[in-house]
Coordinates of C-alpha atoms and ligand atoms in Angstrom, one line a residue:
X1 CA 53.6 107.0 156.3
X2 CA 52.3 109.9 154.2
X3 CA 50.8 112.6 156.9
X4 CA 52.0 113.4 160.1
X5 CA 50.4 115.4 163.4
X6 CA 52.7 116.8 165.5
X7 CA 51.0 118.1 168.9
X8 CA 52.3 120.4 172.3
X9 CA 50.4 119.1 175.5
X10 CA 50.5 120.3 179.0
X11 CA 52.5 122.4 180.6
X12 CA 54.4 124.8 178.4
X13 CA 58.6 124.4 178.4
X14 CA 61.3 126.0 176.5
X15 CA 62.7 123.9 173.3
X16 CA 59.3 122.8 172.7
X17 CA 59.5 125.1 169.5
X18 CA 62.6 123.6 168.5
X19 CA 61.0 120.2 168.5
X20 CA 58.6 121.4 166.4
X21 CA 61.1 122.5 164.2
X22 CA 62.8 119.8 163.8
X23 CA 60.3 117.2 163.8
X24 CA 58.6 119.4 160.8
X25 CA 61.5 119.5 158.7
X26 CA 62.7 116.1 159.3
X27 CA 59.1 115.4 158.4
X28 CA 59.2 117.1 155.0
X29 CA 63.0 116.2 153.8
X30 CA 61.5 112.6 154.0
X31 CA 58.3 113.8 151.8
X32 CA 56.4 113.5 154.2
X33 CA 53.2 115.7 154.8
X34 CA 52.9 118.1 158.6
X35 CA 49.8 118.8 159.9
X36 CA 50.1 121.1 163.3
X37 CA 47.3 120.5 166.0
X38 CA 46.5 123.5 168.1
X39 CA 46.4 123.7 171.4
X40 CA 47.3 119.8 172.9
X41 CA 44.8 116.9 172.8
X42 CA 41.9 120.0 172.7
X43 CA 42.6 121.0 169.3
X44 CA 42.3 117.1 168.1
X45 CA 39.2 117.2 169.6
X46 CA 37.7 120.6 168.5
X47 CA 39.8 120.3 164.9
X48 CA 42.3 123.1 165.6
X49 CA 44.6 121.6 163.0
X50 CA 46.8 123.5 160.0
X51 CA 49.4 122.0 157.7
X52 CA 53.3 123.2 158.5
X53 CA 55.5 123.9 155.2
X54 CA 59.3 124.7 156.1
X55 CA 58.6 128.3 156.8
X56 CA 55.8 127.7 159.1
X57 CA 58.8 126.9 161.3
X58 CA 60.9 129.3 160.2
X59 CA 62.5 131.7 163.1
X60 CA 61.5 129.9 166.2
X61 CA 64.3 127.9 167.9
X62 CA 65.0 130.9 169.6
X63 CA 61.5 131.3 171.0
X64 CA 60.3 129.8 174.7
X65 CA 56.8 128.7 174.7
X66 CA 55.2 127.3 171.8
X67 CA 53.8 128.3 168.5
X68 CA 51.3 125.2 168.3
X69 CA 50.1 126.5 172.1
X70 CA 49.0 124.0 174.8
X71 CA 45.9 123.5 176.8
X72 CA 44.8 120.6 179.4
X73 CA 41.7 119.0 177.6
X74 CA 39.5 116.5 179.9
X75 CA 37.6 115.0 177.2
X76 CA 40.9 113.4 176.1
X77 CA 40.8 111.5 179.5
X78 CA 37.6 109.6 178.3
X79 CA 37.5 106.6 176.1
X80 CA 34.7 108.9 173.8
X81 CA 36.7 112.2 174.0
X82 CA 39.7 110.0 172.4
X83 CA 37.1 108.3 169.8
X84 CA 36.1 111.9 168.8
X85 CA 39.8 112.7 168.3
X86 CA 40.6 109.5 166.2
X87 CA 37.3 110.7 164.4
X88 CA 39.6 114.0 163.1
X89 CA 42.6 112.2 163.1
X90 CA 41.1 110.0 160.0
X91 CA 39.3 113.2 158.1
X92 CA 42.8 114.7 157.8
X93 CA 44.3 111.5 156.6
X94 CA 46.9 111.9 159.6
X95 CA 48.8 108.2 160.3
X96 CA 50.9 108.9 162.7
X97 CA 51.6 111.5 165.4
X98 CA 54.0 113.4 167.8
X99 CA 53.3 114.2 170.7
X100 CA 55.4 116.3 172.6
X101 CA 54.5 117.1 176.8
X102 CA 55.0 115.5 179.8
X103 CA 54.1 112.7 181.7
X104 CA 50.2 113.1 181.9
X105 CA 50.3 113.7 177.7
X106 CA 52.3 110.6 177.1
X107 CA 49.4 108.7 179.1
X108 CA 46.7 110.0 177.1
X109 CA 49.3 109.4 174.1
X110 CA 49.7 105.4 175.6
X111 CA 45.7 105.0 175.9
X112 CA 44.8 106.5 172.4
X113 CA 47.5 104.3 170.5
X114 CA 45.9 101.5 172.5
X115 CA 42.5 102.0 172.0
X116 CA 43.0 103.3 168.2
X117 CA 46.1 100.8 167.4
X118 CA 47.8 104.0 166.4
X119 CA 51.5 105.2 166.0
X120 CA 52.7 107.4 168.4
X121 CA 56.2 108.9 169.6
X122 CA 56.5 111.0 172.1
X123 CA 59.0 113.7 173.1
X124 CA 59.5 114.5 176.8
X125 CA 58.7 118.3 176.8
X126 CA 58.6 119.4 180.8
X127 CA 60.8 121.3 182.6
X128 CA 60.0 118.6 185.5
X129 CA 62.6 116.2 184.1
X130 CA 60.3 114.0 185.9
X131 CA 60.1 111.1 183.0
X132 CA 61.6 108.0 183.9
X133 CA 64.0 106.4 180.6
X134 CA 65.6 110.0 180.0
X135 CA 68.2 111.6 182.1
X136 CA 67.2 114.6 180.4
X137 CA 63.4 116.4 179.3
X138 CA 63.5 119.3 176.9
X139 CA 63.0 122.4 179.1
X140 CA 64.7 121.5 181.8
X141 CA 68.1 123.1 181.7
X142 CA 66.5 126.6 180.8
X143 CA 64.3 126.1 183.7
X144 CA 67.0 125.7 185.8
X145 CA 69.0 128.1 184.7
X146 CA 66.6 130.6 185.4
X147 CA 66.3 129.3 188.7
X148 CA 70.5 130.2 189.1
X149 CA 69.9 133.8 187.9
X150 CA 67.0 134.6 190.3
X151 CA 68.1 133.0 193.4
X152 CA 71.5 135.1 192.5
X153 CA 69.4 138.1 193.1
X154 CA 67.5 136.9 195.7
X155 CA 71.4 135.9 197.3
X156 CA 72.4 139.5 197.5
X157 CA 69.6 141.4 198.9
X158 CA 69.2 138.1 201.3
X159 CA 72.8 138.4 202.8
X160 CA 72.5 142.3 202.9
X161 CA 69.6 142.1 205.2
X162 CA 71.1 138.6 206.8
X163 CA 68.1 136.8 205.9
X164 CA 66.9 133.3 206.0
X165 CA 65.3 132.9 201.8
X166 CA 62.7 129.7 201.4
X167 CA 62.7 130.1 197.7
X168 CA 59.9 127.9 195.5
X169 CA 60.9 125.8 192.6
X170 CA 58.3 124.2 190.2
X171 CA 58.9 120.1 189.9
X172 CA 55.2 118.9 190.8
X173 CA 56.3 116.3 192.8
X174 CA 59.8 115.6 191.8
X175 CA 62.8 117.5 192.8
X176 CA 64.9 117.6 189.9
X177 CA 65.2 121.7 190.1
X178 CA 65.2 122.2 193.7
X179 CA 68.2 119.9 194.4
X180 CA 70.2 120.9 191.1
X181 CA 69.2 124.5 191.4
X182 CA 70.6 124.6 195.2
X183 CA 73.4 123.2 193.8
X184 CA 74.2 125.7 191.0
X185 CA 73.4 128.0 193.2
X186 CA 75.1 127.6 196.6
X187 CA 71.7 127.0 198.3
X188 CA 72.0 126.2 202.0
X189 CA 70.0 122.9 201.7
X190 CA 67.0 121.6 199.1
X191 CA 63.4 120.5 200.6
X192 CA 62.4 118.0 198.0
X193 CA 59.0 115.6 197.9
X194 CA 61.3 112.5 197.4
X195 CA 63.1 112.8 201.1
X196 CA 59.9 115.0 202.4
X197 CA 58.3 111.3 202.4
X198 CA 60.4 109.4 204.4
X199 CA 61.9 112.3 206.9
X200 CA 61.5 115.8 208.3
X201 CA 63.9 117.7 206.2
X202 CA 63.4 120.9 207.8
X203 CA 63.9 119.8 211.4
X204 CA 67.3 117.2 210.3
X205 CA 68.5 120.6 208.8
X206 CA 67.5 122.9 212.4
X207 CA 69.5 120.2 214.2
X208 CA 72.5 120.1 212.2
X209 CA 73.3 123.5 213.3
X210 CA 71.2 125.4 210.5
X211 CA 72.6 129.1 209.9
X212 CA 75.0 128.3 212.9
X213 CA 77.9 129.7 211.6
X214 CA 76.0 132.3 208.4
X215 CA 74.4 135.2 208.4
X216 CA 72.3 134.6 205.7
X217 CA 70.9 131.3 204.3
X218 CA 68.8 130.3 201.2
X219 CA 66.7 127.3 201.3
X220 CA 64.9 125.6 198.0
X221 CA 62.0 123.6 198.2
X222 CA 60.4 122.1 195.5
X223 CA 56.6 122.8 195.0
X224 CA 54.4 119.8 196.6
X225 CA 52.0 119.0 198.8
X226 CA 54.5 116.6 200.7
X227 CA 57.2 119.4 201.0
X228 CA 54.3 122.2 202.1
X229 CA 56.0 124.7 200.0
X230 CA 58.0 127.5 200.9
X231 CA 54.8 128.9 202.6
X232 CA 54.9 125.9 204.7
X233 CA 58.0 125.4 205.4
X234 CA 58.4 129.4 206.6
X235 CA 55.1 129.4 208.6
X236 CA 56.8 126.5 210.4
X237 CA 60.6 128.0 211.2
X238 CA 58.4 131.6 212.1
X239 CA 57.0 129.8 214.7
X240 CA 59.4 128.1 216.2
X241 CA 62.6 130.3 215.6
X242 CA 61.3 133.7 215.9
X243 CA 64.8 135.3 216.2
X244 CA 65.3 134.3 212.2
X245 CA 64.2 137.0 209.9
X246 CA 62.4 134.7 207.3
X247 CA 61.1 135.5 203.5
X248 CA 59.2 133.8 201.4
X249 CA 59.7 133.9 197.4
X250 CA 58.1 132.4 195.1
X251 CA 59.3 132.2 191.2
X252 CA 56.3 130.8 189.8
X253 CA 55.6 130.8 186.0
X254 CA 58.4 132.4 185.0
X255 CA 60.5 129.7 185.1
X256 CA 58.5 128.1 182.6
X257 CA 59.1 130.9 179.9
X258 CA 62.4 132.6 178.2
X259 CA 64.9 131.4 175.0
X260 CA 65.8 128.0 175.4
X261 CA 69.1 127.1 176.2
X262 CA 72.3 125.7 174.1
X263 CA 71.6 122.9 175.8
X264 CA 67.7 122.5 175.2
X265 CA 67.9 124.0 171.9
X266 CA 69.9 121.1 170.5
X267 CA 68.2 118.3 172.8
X268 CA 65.0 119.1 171.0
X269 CA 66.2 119.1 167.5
X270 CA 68.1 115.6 168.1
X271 CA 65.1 114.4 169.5
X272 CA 62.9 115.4 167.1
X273 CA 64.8 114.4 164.4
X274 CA 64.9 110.9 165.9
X275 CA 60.8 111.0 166.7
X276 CA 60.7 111.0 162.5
X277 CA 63.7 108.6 161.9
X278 CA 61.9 106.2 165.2
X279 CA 58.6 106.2 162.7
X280 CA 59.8 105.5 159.6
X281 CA 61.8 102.4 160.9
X282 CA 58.2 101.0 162.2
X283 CA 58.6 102.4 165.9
X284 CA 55.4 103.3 167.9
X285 CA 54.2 103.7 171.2
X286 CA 58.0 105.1 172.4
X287 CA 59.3 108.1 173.6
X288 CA 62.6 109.6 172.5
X289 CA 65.1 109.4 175.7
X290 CA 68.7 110.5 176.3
X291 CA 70.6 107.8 178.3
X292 CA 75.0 108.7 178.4
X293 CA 74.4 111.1 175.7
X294 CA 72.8 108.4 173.4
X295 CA 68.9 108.3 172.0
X296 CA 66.6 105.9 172.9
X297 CA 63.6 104.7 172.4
X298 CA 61.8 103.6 175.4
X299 CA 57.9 102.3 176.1
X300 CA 55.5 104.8 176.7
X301 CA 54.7 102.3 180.3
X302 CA 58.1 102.7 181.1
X303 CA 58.8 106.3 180.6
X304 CA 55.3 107.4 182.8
X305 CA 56.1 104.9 185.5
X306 CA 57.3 108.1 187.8
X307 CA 60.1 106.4 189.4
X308 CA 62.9 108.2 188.1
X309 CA 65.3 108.0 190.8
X310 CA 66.9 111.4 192.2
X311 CA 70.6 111.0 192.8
X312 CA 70.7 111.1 197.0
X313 CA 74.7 111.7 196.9
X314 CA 74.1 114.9 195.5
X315 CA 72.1 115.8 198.7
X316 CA 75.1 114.8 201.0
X317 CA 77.4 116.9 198.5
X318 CA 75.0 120.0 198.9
X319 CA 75.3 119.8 202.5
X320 CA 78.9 119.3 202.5
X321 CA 80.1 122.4 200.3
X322 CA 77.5 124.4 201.8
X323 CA 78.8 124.7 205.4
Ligands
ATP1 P1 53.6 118.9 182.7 O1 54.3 117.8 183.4 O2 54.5 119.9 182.2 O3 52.5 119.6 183.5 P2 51.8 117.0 181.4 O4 51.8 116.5 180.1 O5 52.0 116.1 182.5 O6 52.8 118.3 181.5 P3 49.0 117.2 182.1 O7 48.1 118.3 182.4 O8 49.1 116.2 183.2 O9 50.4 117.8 181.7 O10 48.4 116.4 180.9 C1 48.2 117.0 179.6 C2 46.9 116.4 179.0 O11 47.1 115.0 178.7 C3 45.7 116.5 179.9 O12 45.0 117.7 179.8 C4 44.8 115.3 179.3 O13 44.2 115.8 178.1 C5 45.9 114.3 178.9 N1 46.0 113.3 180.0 C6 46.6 113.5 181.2 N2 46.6 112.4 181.9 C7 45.8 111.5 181.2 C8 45.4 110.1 181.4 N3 45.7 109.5 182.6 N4 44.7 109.5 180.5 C9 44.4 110.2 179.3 N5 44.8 111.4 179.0 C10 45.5 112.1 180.0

């Protein structure tokens, strides 16, 4: 392999730029040529493409977000769309790429090095952590460690005013940050989409003496239809607990921005490193994984199957220390 793309696609997260890094100079200590594509599958498609030296990548570990930006692009989810990227692909002389999102960019990554027979490894970039195959997705940890600082804040005007907090978390439809951020943060319970299926989370919680024995209670629930939200969920306890003095806050985007984390920081750079070392072995059609501290490689089918499992014991633990 000669020339490389490396690519950022869907939702923005924290350590992305670190991949970037590292996959670039990994890229170049091995001779081989970087070519970054703007702005996710989009720039493919519209040609958005620009060759990365070493300094190109100079001075952005630090930085959240991402340098290549990101975009959702719905031509990409067309067999044509994905011929016209293949179409740019083969006038830069690019034979391989990286692609580095979450679960819906790994799909269009699986289709187009189907329909193209063309290398691809992917690096989980979400702060979902809701890829199966990796215990770990770059973004995550900074996402939920700004989760802990703000529902700090939100702890000590909410137990001044001995309030009952539903605080929203991002996840999609996992609960990866609701359940680890109640954790880290002494949260009162977690509303998550993978229990929200099979029971009434909110009225199990009411029952089990809720806020019997507190004056002030904070509640996460992860973002999802299934869950309804914090909105949901508050509209519900207003109605039939009017004694409780309820809020409502939600964090929103800006747990998807800020510095990456230790953590994320050096997650990326592994992983990137390996997306290079995974190629010039013969890999393709994997992403990069962490499984007991080790890389992995594992099949693009496997790592979009959305059934990574939530640990339930850490539910019964939150309930336990949070009496
Ligand atoms: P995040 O989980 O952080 O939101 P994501 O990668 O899942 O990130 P999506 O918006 O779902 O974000 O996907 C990004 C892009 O990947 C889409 O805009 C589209 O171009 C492509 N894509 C998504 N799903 C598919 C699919 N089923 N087939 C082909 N391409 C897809």
């Amino acid at each position: 392999i000669q020339c490389i793309g490396v690519l950022t696609s869907g939702g923005d997260a924290p350590g992305m730029n670190a991949a970037i890094r590292a996959v670039t100079r990994t890229a170049i200590a091995n001779g081989i040529i970087v070519k970054g594509i703007y702005r996710g599958y989009r720039g493919l498609i519209t040609n958005e493409i620009t060759s990365l030296e070493t300094q190109s990548v100079s001075n952005i570990i630090q930085r959240g977000g991402t340098i290549l930006k990101t975009a959702r692009c719905d031509e990409f989810r067309t067999p044509e769309g994905r011929r016209q990227a293949h179409d740019v692909i083969v006038e830069h002389g690019i034979e391989a790429l990286v692609v580095i999102g979450g679960d819906g960019s790994l799909h269009g990554a699986r289709d187009f090095a189907q329909e193209h027979n063309f290398p691809i490894i992917g690096l989980p970039g979400t702060i979902d952590n809701d890829l199966s195959g990796t215990d770990l997705t770059i973004g995550y940890d900074t996402a939920l460690n700004t989760i802990m600082e703000c529902v700090d804040k939100i702890r000590d005007t909410a137990s001044s005013h001995e309030r009952l907090f539903f605080v929203e978390v991002m996840g999609r439809d996992a609960g990866f940050l609701a359940l680890n951020g109640a954790l880290a943060t002494g949260s009162e319970a977690a509303i998550i989409p993978e229990i929200s299926l099979e029971k009434d989370q909110l009225a199990e919680m009411i029952e089990q003496g809720f806020r019997k024995s507190k004056n002030s209670s904070i509640v996460l629930v992860a973002e999802s239809e299934v869950t309804g939200g914090a909105m949901g969920v508050a509209e519900r306890v207003k109605k039939e607990y009017p004694q409780f003095d309820v809020r409502v806050s939600i964090l929103g985007h800006l747990q998807r921005g800020g510095s990456p984390s230790a953590q994320d920081r050096i997650l990326a750079t592994r992983m990137g490193e390996a997306a290079i070392e995974a190629l010039l072995e013969g890999q393709r059609n994997v992403m990069v994984g962490l499984q007991n501290d080790e890389l992995v490689l594992v099949p693009f089918a496997k790592a979009i199957k959305k059934d990574k499992p939530i640990d339930r014991h850490l539910l019964d633990v939150l309930r336990i220390v949070s009496r």
